[in-house]
Amino acid sequence: MNQRLTAILPCNDLDAAQRFFERLGFKVDGGPDDYRMMSDGRGGDIHLQAAVDGWLVPGRNPFGLYLYRENVDELATAFAGEMIEPEGPTDKPWGMYEFALNGPDETLVRIGWPTRLRPVSG
């Protein structure tokens, strides 16, 4: 096993959160009914935990996640119409080509890849 950091994300609806992360390429590795351990086989791990009732308030979720993926455009196509920024993925001043989504319980989920590592087209 490699040393790593795994996010534990509280969720009001574990099934909906699981479906969201499955669309991003994650699979359930295990866990009891009220806790889902998921990984993407590329070093990404997330654990989904049932939130305490009333703890996650729509529009006031303080959590955010950043998923580093080379296939930003492919994922943007899969999430077309769901992006926070309607223009889709763009190069940001901080050197990332990315887009953002409202994930489970309005968790901010940014998906990006370093601009300098993107293949040059043309």
Short mmCIF file of C-alpha atoms in Angstrom, two decimals:
data_model
loop_
_atom_site.label_atom_id
_atom_site.label_comp_id
_atom_site.label_asym_id
_atom_site.label_seq_id
_atom_site.Cartn_x
_atom_site.Cartn_y
_atom_site.Cartn_z
CA MET A 1 0.00 0.00 0.00
CA ASN A 2 1.19 3.52 -0.79
CA GLN A 3 0.92 6.38 1.66
CA ARG A 4 -1.82 8.77 0.59
CA LEU A 5 -4.54 11.15 1.67
CA THR A 6 -8.22 10.27 1.25
CA ALA A 7 -11.09 12.75 1.51
CA ILE A 8 -14.03 11.76 3.71
CA LEU A 9 -17.08 13.57 2.34
CA PRO A 10 -20.28 13.87 4.38
CA CYS A 11 -23.37 13.35 2.19
CA ASN A 12 -27.11 13.70 2.72
CA ASP A 13 -27.82 11.06 0.03
CA LEU A 14 -25.13 8.39 -0.22
CA ASP A 15 -26.70 6.72 -3.26
CA ALA A 16 -26.80 10.01 -5.23
CA ALA A 17 -23.22 10.82 -4.19
CA GLN A 18 -22.08 7.36 -5.25
CA ARG A 19 -23.71 7.78 -8.67
CA PHE A 20 -21.99 11.17 -9.12
CA PHE A 21 -18.54 9.76 -8.37
CA GLU A 22 -19.18 6.70 -10.54
CA ARG A 23 -19.68 9.12 -13.46
CA LEU A 24 -16.17 10.40 -12.70
CA GLY A 25 -14.76 6.87 -12.91
CA PHE A 26 -14.83 5.83 -9.24
CA LYS A 27 -15.93 2.39 -8.07
CA VAL A 28 -17.05 1.20 -4.65
CA ASP A 29 -14.32 -0.77 -2.91
CA GLY A 30 -16.29 -1.57 0.24
CA GLY A 31 -17.79 -0.21 3.40
CA PRO A 32 -20.96 -0.65 5.43
CA ASP A 33 -24.33 0.69 4.20
CA ASP A 34 -23.79 4.17 5.66
CA TYR A 35 -20.17 4.54 4.44
CA ARG A 36 -18.83 4.03 0.91
CA MET A 37 -15.12 3.66 0.13
CA MET A 38 -14.47 4.48 -3.52
CA SER A 39 -11.39 4.66 -5.73
CA ASP A 40 -10.67 5.40 -9.37
CA GLY A 41 -7.68 3.09 -9.89
CA ARG A 42 -5.49 6.12 -10.67
CA GLY A 43 -4.66 7.18 -7.13
CA GLY A 44 -7.95 8.93 -6.38
CA ASP A 45 -9.80 7.79 -3.28
CA ILE A 46 -12.88 9.18 -1.59
CA HIS A 47 -14.98 7.92 1.29
CA LEU A 48 -18.64 8.92 1.42
CA GLN A 49 -20.14 9.15 4.88
CA ALA A 50 -23.74 9.74 5.91
CA ALA A 51 -24.03 13.31 7.23
CA VAL A 52 -25.71 14.11 10.51
CA ASP A 53 -29.26 15.37 9.80
CA GLY A 54 -29.30 19.13 9.21
CA TRP A 55 -25.53 19.46 9.02
CA LEU A 56 -25.26 20.06 5.25
CA VAL A 57 -27.44 23.02 4.26
CA PRO A 58 -28.08 23.57 0.52
CA GLY A 59 -26.11 26.56 -0.74
CA ARG A 60 -23.86 26.60 2.35
CA ASN A 61 -21.71 23.50 1.87
CA PRO A 62 -18.15 24.38 2.92
CA PHE A 63 -16.49 21.38 1.25
CA GLY A 64 -14.55 21.35 -2.00
CA LEU A 65 -12.61 18.72 -3.94
CA TYR A 66 -10.09 18.95 -6.78
CA LEU A 67 -9.79 16.02 -9.17
CA TYR A 68 -6.67 16.05 -11.34
CA ARG A 69 -7.50 14.36 -14.64
CA GLU A 70 -5.82 14.48 -18.05
CA ASN A 71 -9.15 13.96 -19.84
CA VAL A 72 -10.68 17.29 -18.81
CA ASP A 73 -12.49 17.82 -22.13
CA GLU A 74 -13.96 14.31 -22.13
CA LEU A 75 -15.33 14.79 -18.62
CA ALA A 76 -16.61 18.26 -19.51
CA THR A 77 -18.59 16.68 -22.35
CA ALA A 78 -20.01 14.06 -19.97
CA PHE A 79 -21.09 16.84 -17.57
CA ALA A 80 -22.29 19.31 -20.23
CA GLY A 81 -25.08 21.49 -18.84
CA GLU A 82 -24.02 20.78 -15.25
CA MET A 83 -20.95 23.03 -15.06
CA ILE A 84 -20.91 26.08 -12.82
CA GLU A 85 -19.12 28.13 -15.49
CA PRO A 86 -21.16 27.84 -18.70
CA GLU A 87 -18.15 28.43 -20.98
CA GLY A 88 -16.76 25.05 -19.97
CA PRO A 89 -13.12 24.27 -19.24
CA THR A 90 -10.71 27.20 -19.51
CA ASP A 91 -7.10 27.97 -18.74
CA LYS A 92 -6.97 29.70 -15.35
CA PRO A 93 -4.39 32.27 -14.19
CA TRP A 94 -3.10 29.73 -11.64
CA GLY A 95 -1.93 27.44 -14.45
CA MET A 96 -4.75 24.92 -14.60
CA TYR A 97 -7.11 23.97 -17.42
CA GLU A 98 -10.29 23.23 -15.49
CA PHE A 99 -14.03 23.42 -14.95
CA ALA A 100 -16.22 23.27 -11.84
CA LEU A 101 -19.33 21.34 -10.84
CA ASN A 102 -21.80 21.36 -8.00
CA GLY A 103 -21.25 17.86 -6.70
CA PRO A 104 -23.24 15.98 -4.08
CA ASP A 105 -24.94 18.34 -1.63
CA GLU A 106 -23.48 21.28 -3.60
CA THR A 107 -19.89 20.29 -2.86
CA LEU A 108 -17.60 22.27 -5.14
CA VAL A 109 -15.82 19.80 -7.43
CA ARG A 110 -13.13 21.18 -9.72
CA ILE A 111 -11.70 18.96 -12.44
CA GLY A 112 -8.49 20.02 -14.09
CA TRP A 113 -5.02 19.41 -15.40
CA PRO A 114 -1.96 21.68 -15.51
CA THR A 115 -2.07 23.87 -18.62
CA ARG A 116 1.65 23.28 -19.23
CA LEU A 117 1.05 19.50 -19.46
CA ARG A 118 -1.78 19.66 -21.97
CA PRO A 119 -0.93 18.37 -25.44
CA VAL A 120 -0.50 21.09 -28.04
CA SER A 121 -3.15 20.70 -30.76
CA GLY A 122 -2.72 21.63 -34.39
#
